[in-house]
């Protein structure tokens, strides 16, 4: 096994040398001017991501407030919900995968949550969503890119429904922001959250949040958990600080990661992620496999993580397949919860080249063969290559 380790999991992802080195700098106080500069750099880079995630390079938001937060995206999801609702408020949470379900669970702890659920990997029934959101709805939550199923959900359509009833709209852009389009204003998103260790290509431990001005107006510091009082976070962010001790090395790594995103430019970055995902899809399709999610109105296959149904002989018996992938020094993901033994997932986020993507595709094909499923490996790699050269 002499080839470099290739991490194709949907987070954490491979990060650049510059990001790794940023974490090794001597420690400073989180109240120092030096840290303030780091915070401001990370914040400005994230603001660029939140406000420029369009394939045509246009600006996607007239401006809002960007926060960099200690803690992963689950914390940010909880902070968003808990700062926007009071006990007894009605929340509608869209669920078609693990992370949509998590949002509903969180909402249920702080308010009265009505989940609008379909099977994991199925598209939402927008009529059912429309029926669930009423003038009584205080908040709607949804996941844009459902990492557990590889389905990209129709945020715009749901945003219109939320806006029609004057409900606030909180969206998980954890595996889309930094790698795919995310049109904050056009989609009517009030609060967007994302994670460091996904398409931003930073190490795990931080998350980021974007608050549109009218969402900010609703956050008064009177509700929500103490640590995640967003009013306090916003005030401290103005001084380049977090309310409590910042994870200094992680903020430095985030600053380096978003510097690289600005250098690449979001439009090119989105196009690259789309090429990579198309290549993975073409490769596995040529192997005779099927994408796991089912598409519906406004939904699409994910451009950052491809979820593939395990072929019949490997359902609930895929150990040899996953071992054969690992033997090639490559890491991919299986299914979560009840999708364990039914799917595998290949992500294309992080510091990856086209060659890495091709290696991932070839590895899947070779591993299928080792596990007794005949796959035309060269055909799959050629199909992937064709997408990469488009
Ligand atoms: N939302 C989505 C779509 C995710 O993919 C993940 C993690 O994979 C999360 C939320 C939660 O992230 P974390 O475990 O970093 O809190």
GROMACS .gro file of N, CA, C and O in nm, residues 56-136:
model
  324
   56UNK      N    1  -2.279   3.135  -1.144
   56UNK     CA    2  -2.243   3.242  -1.238
   56UNK      C    3  -2.160   3.351  -1.172
   56UNK      O    4  -2.134   3.456  -1.231
   57UNK      N    5  -2.119   3.326  -1.049
   57UNK     CA    6  -2.029   3.421  -0.981
   57UNK      C    7  -2.100   3.543  -0.925
   57UNK      O    8  -2.036   3.633  -0.871
   58UNK      N    9  -2.234   3.546  -0.933
   58UNK     CA   10  -2.303   3.666  -0.886
   58UNK      C   11  -2.314   3.667  -0.734
   58UNK      O   12  -2.294   3.565  -0.667
   59UNK      N   13  -2.347   3.782  -0.684
   59UNK     CA   14  -2.364   3.797  -0.539
   59UNK      C   15  -2.500   3.739  -0.500
   59UNK      O   16  -2.601   3.767  -0.564
   60UNK      N   17  -2.503   3.659  -0.392
   60UNK     CA   18  -2.626   3.587  -0.357
   60UNK      C   19  -2.697   3.650  -0.238
   60UNK      O   20  -2.804   3.603  -0.198
   61UNK      N   21  -2.636   3.752  -0.181
   61UNK     CA   22  -2.700   3.816  -0.066
   61UNK      C   23  -2.660   3.962  -0.062
   61UNK      O   24  -2.544   3.997  -0.091
   62UNK      N   25  -2.756   4.044  -0.025
   62UNK     CA   26  -2.727   4.187  -0.013
   62UNK      C   27  -2.644   4.214   0.112
   62UNK      O   28  -2.591   4.322   0.131
   63UNK      N   29  -2.632   4.115   0.198
   63UNK     CA   30  -2.551   4.132   0.318
   63UNK      C   31  -2.623   4.087   0.442
   63UNK      O   32  -2.742   4.113   0.459
   64UNK      N   33  -2.551   4.017   0.527
   64UNK     CA   34  -2.606   3.971   0.654
   64UNK      C   35  -2.491   3.962   0.753
   64UNK      O   36  -2.389   4.028   0.734
   65UNK      N   37  -2.508   3.882   0.857
   65UNK     CA   38  -2.405   3.870   0.960
   65UNK      C   39  -2.351   3.727   0.961
   65UNK      O   40  -2.427   3.632   0.966
   66UNK      N   41  -2.219   3.716   0.956
   66UNK     CA   42  -2.155   3.585   0.956
   66UNK      C   43  -2.085   3.563   1.090
   66UNK      O   44  -2.010   3.650   1.135
   67UNK      N   45  -2.110   3.448   1.148
   67UNK     CA   46  -2.045   3.411   1.274
   67UNK      C   47  -1.959   3.287   1.255
   67UNK      O   48  -1.998   3.196   1.181
   68UNK      N   49  -1.847   3.283   1.322
   68UNK     CA   50  -1.765   3.162   1.328
   68UNK      C   51  -1.781   3.110   1.471
   68UNK      O   52  -1.765   3.185   1.567
   69UNK      N   53  -1.816   2.983   1.484
   69UNK     CA   54  -1.857   2.930   1.615
   69UNK      C   55  -1.770   2.812   1.658
   69UNK      O   56  -1.739   2.725   1.575
   70UNK      N   57  -1.734   2.808   1.785
   70UNK     CA   58  -1.678   2.686   1.842
   70UNK      C   59  -1.787   2.580   1.840
   70UNK      O   60  -1.901   2.609   1.877
   71UNK      N   61  -1.751   2.459   1.801
   71UNK     CA   62  -1.851   2.351   1.801
   71UNK      C   63  -1.896   2.319   1.659
   71UNK      O   64  -1.896   2.406   1.572
   72UNK      N   65  -1.935   2.196   1.637
   72UNK     CA   66  -1.970   2.151   1.502
   72UNK      C   67  -2.113   2.194   1.465
   72UNK      O   68  -2.184   2.255   1.544
   73UNK      N   69  -2.154   2.156   1.346
   73UNK     CA   70  -2.280   2.208   1.292
   73UNK      C   71  -2.403   2.168   1.373
   73UNK      O   72  -2.503   2.241   1.374
   74UNK      N   73  -2.399   2.056   1.441
   74UNK     CA   74  -2.515   2.020   1.522
   74UNK      C   75  -2.539   2.128   1.627
   74UNK      O   76  -2.653   2.167   1.655
   75UNK      N   77  -2.429   2.176   1.683
   75UNK     CA   78  -2.439   2.288   1.778
   75UNK      C   79  -2.500   2.410   1.709
   75UNK      O   80  -2.588   2.477   1.765
   76UNK      N   81  -2.455   2.438   1.587
   76UNK     CA   82  -2.506   2.557   1.516
   76UNK      C   83  -2.655   2.541   1.482
   76UNK      O   84  -2.732   2.637   1.489
   77UNK      N   85  -2.695   2.417   1.446
   77UNK     CA   86  -2.837   2.392   1.419
   77UNK      C   87  -2.918   2.422   1.545
   77UNK      O   88  -3.023   2.487   1.542
   78UNK      N   89  -2.868   2.373   1.658
   78UNK     CA   90  -2.938   2.391   1.785
   78UNK      C   91  -2.938   2.539   1.824
   78UNK      O   92  -3.041   2.592   1.872
   79UNK      N   93  -2.827   2.607   1.802
   79UNK     CA   94  -2.820   2.750   1.836
   79UNK      C   95  -2.923   2.828   1.753
   79UNK      O   96  -2.993   2.915   1.805
   80UNK      N   97  -2.932   2.795   1.625
   80UNK     CA   98  -3.025   2.868   1.538
   80UNK      C   99  -3.169   2.850   1.587
   80UNK      O  100  -3.243   2.947   1.606
   81UNK      N  101  -3.206   2.725   1.610
   81UNK     CA  102  -3.344   2.697   1.650
   81UNK      C  103  -3.374   2.759   1.787
   81UNK      O  104  -3.475   2.829   1.805
   82UNK      N  105  -3.285   2.735   1.882
   82UNK     CA  106  -3.315   2.773   2.020
   82UNK      C  107  -3.316   2.925   2.039
   82UNK      O  108  -3.377   2.974   2.134
   83UNK      N  109  -3.248   2.998   1.951
   83UNK     CA  110  -3.251   3.143   1.962
   83UNK      C  111  -3.368   3.206   1.888
   83UNK      O  112  -3.390   3.327   1.898
   84UNK      N  113  -3.441   3.126   1.814
   84UNK     CA  114  -3.551   3.183   1.733
   84UNK      C  115  -3.690   3.143   1.780
   84UNK      O  116  -3.789   3.197   1.730
   85UNK      N  117  -3.699   3.044   1.868
   85UNK     CA  118  -3.833   3.000   1.911
   85UNK      C  119  -3.847   3.005   2.063
   85UNK      O  120  -3.748   3.001   2.136
   86UNK      N  121  -3.972   3.011   2.106
   86UNK     CA  122  -4.006   2.999   2.247
   86UNK      C  123  -4.085   2.870   2.266
   86UNK      O  124  -4.145   2.820   2.169
   87UNK      N  125  -4.088   2.818   2.389
   87UNK     CA  126  -4.169   2.697   2.413
   87UNK      C  127  -4.313   2.721   2.366
   87UNK      O  128  -4.367   2.829   2.387
   88UNK      N  129  -4.368   2.623   2.296
   88UNK     CA  130  -4.506   2.637   2.248
   88UNK      C  131  -4.514   2.687   2.105
   88UNK      O  132  -4.617   2.674   2.039
   89UNK      N  133  -4.405   2.745   2.053
   89UNK     CA  134  -4.405   2.787   1.913
   89UNK      C  135  -4.415   2.664   1.822
   89UNK      O  136  -4.371   2.555   1.859
   90UNK      N  137  -4.470   2.687   1.704
   90UNK     CA  138  -4.483   2.575   1.610
   90UNK      C  139  -4.370   2.577   1.508
   90UNK      O  140  -4.344   2.680   1.444
   91UNK      N  141  -4.304   2.461   1.497
   91UNK     CA  142  -4.193   2.446   1.402
   91UNK      C  143  -4.230   2.333   1.305
   91UNK      O  144  -4.280   2.229   1.348
   92UNK      N  145  -4.206   2.356   1.177
   92UNK     CA  146  -4.223   2.250   1.078
   92UNK      C  147  -4.083   2.209   1.032
   92UNK      O  148  -4.005   2.293   0.987
   93UNK      N  149  -4.051   2.080   1.047
   93UNK     CA  150  -3.918   2.030   1.010
   93UNK      C  151  -3.932   1.927   0.900
   93UNK      O  152  -4.004   1.827   0.915
   94UNK      N  153  -3.863   1.949   0.789
   94UNK     CA  154  -3.868   1.855   0.677
   94UNK      C  155  -3.766   1.745   0.699
   94UNK      O  156  -3.648   1.773   0.725
   95UNK      N  157  -3.811   1.621   0.685
   95UNK     CA  158  -3.724   1.507   0.717
   95UNK      C  159  -3.724   1.408   0.600
   95UNK      O  160  -3.827   1.350   0.567
   96UNK      N  161  -3.607   1.393   0.537
   96UNK     CA  162  -3.591   1.280   0.442
   96UNK      C  163  -3.452   1.219   0.452
   96UNK      O  164  -3.398   1.167   0.355
   97UNK      N  165  -3.397   1.227   0.574
   97UNK     CA  166  -3.267   1.168   0.598
   97UNK      C  167  -3.226   1.194   0.742
   97UNK      O  168  -3.300   1.255   0.819
   98UNK      N  169  -3.107   1.150   0.775
   98UNK     CA  170  -3.060   1.156   0.913
   98UNK      C  171  -3.053   1.299   0.966
   98UNK      O  172  -3.086   1.327   1.081
   99UNK      N  173  -3.009   1.393   0.880
   99UNK     CA  174  -2.986   1.527   0.933
   99UNK      C  175  -3.114   1.609   0.939
   99UNK      O  176  -3.129   1.695   1.026
  100UNK      N  177  -3.207   1.580   0.850
  100UNK     CA  178  -3.339   1.641   0.862
  100UNK      C  179  -3.404   1.593   0.992
  100UNK      O  180  -3.469   1.670   1.064
  101UNK      N  181  -3.385   1.465   1.021
  101UNK     CA  182  -3.441   1.409   1.144
  101UNK      C  183  -3.378   1.475   1.267
  101UNK      O  184  -3.445   1.505   1.366
  102UNK      N  185  -3.246   1.501   1.256
  102UNK     CA  186  -3.178   1.566   1.369
  102UNK      C  187  -3.237   1.705   1.394
  102UNK      O  188  -3.258   1.745   1.509
  103UNK      N  189  -3.263   1.778   1.287
  103UNK     CA  190  -3.322   1.912   1.302
  103UNK      C  191  -3.458   1.902   1.372
  103UNK      O  192  -3.490   1.983   1.459
  104UNK      N  193  -3.537   1.802   1.335
  104UNK     CA  194  -3.668   1.784   1.397
  104UNK      C  195  -3.652   1.751   1.545
  104UNK      O  196  -3.726   1.803   1.631
  105UNK      N  197  -3.553   1.666   1.577
  105UNK     CA  198  -3.530   1.630   1.718
  105UNK      C  199  -3.491   1.754   1.799
  105UNK      O  200  -3.537   1.774   1.912
  106UNK      N  201  -3.405   1.835   1.740
  106UNK     CA  202  -3.362   1.958   1.809
  106UNK      C  203  -3.483   2.050   1.829
  106UNK      O  204  -3.507   2.101   1.940
  107UNK      N  205  -3.559   2.069   1.723
  107UNK     CA  206  -3.675   2.160   1.731
  107UNK      C  207  -3.772   2.112   1.838
  107UNK      O  208  -3.831   2.192   1.912
  108UNK      N  209  -3.787   1.979   1.850
  108UNK     CA  210  -3.879   1.922   1.948
  108UNK      C  211  -3.837   1.950   2.092
  108UNK      O  212  -3.918   1.946   2.183
  109UNK      N  213  -3.710   1.979   2.113
  109UNK     CA  214  -3.665   2.011   2.249
  109UNK      C  215  -3.699   2.154   2.291
  109UNK      O  216  -3.698   2.186   2.409
  110UNK      N  217  -3.720   2.241   2.192
  110UNK     CA  218  -3.739   2.383   2.223
  110UNK      C  219  -3.878   2.435   2.190
  110UNK      O  220  -3.912   2.547   2.228
  111UNK      N  221  -3.954   2.358   2.113
  111UNK     CA  222  -4.085   2.408   2.067
  111UNK      C  223  -4.170   2.287   2.029
  111UNK      O  224  -4.132   2.172   2.053
  112UNK      N  225  -4.287   2.313   1.969
  112UNK     CA  226  -4.372   2.203   1.921
  112UNK      C  227  -4.337   2.177   1.776
  112UNK      O  228  -4.364   2.261   1.689
  113UNK      N  229  -4.278   2.062   1.751
  113UNK     CA  230  -4.230   2.034   1.616
  113UNK      C  231  -4.323   1.939   1.541
  113UNK      O  232  -4.361   1.834   1.593
  114UNK      N  233  -4.360   1.978   1.420
  114UNK     CA  234  -4.433   1.888   1.330
  114UNK      C  235  -4.338   1.844   1.220
  114UNK      O  236  -4.304   1.925   1.132
  115UNK      N  237  -4.293   1.718   1.224
  115UNK     CA  238  -4.207   1.674   1.113
  115UNK      C  239  -4.291   1.645   0.989
  115UNK      O  240  -4.400   1.591   1.000
  116UNK      N  241  -4.242   1.685   0.873
  116UNK     CA  242  -4.303   1.643   0.746
  116UNK      C  243  -4.204   1.545   0.687
  116UNK      O  244  -4.101   1.584   0.633
  117UNK      N  245  -4.235   1.416   0.704
  117UNK     CA  246  -4.133   1.314   0.676
  117UNK      C  247  -4.172   1.225   0.558
  117UNK      O  248  -4.290   1.193   0.538
  118UNK      N  249  -4.072   1.190   0.481
  118UNK     CA  250  -4.085   1.082   0.382
  118UNK      C  251  -3.969   0.987   0.408
  118UNK      O  252  -3.879   1.017   0.488
  119UNK      N  253  -3.969   0.872   0.342
  119UNK     CA  254  -3.859   0.778   0.364
  119UNK      C  255  -3.726   0.844   0.327
  119UNK      O  256  -3.720   0.925   0.235
  120UNK      N  257  -3.621   0.801   0.396
  120UNK     CA  258  -3.489   0.856   0.369
  120UNK      C  259  -3.452   0.830   0.222
  120UNK      O  260  -3.464   0.717   0.173
  121UNK      N  261  -3.411   0.936   0.155
  121UNK     CA  262  -3.371   0.924   0.015
  121UNK      C  263  -3.483   0.953  -0.082
  121UNK      O  264  -3.460   0.962  -0.203
  122UNK      N  265  -3.606   0.972  -0.030
  122UNK     CA  266  -3.720   1.006  -0.116
  122UNK      C  267  -3.733   1.159  -0.124
  122UNK      O  268  -3.702   1.229  -0.027
  123UNK      N  269  -3.784   1.212  -0.235
  123UNK     CA  270  -3.804   1.357  -0.244
  123UNK      C  271  -3.925   1.400  -0.160
  123UNK      O  272  -4.016   1.321  -0.138
  124UNK      N  273  -3.924   1.525  -0.118
  124UNK     CA  274  -4.038   1.574  -0.041
  124UNK      C  275  -4.162   1.586  -0.128
  124UNK      O  276  -4.154   1.616  -0.247
  125UNK      N  277  -4.275   1.563  -0.064
  125UNK     CA  278  -4.404   1.589  -0.128
  125UNK      C  279  -4.435   1.736  -0.096
  125UNK      O  280  -4.475   1.769   0.016
  126UNK      N  281  -4.416   1.823  -0.195
  126UNK     CA  282  -4.428   1.967  -0.168
  126UNK      C  283  -4.571   2.007  -0.132
  126UNK      O  284  -4.593   2.107  -0.063
  127UNK      N  285  -4.669   1.928  -0.175
  127UNK     CA  286  -4.807   1.957  -0.134
  127UNK      C  287  -4.823   1.933   0.016
  127UNK      O  288  -4.890   2.009   0.087
  128UNK      N  289  -4.760   1.825   0.063
  128UNK     CA  290  -4.767   1.796   0.207
  128UNK      C  291  -4.694   1.903   0.287
  128UNK      O  292  -4.738   1.944   0.395
  129UNK      N  293  -4.583   1.952   0.233
  129UNK     CA  294  -4.509   2.059   0.301
  129UNK      C  295  -4.596   2.185   0.305
  129UNK      O  296  -4.608   2.251   0.409
  130UNK      N  297  -4.660   2.215   0.190
  130UNK     CA  298  -4.745   2.335   0.183
  130UNK      C  299  -4.860   2.325   0.284
  130UNK      O  300  -4.897   2.424   0.348
  131UNK      N  301  -4.914   2.204   0.300
  131UNK     CA  302  -5.026   2.188   0.393
  131UNK      C  303  -4.981   2.202   0.538
  131UNK      O  304  -5.058   2.246   0.624
  132UNK      N  305  -4.856   2.166   0.565
  132UNK     CA  306  -4.808   2.170   0.704
  132UNK      C  307  -4.771   2.310   0.751
  132UNK      O  308  -4.781   2.342   0.869
  133UNK      N  309  -4.726   2.395   0.657
  133UNK     CA  310  -4.684   2.529   0.697
  133UNK      C  311  -4.806   2.621   0.694
  133UNK      O  312  -4.872   2.635   0.590
  134UNK      N  313  -4.835   2.682   0.808
  134UNK     CA  314  -4.953   2.769   0.819
  134UNK      C  315  -4.911   2.904   0.878
  134UNK      O  316  -4.794   2.923   0.913
  135UNK      N  317  -5.009   2.989   0.896
  135UNK     CA  318  -4.979   3.119   0.958
  135UNK      C  319  -4.935   3.103   1.104
  135UNK      O  320  -4.881   3.195   1.164
  136UNK      N  321  -4.963   2.984   1.159
  136UNK     CA  322  -4.921   2.957   1.298
  136UNK      C  323  -4.775   2.912   1.306
  136UNK      O  324  -4.719   2.901   1.415
   0.00000   0.00000   0.00000
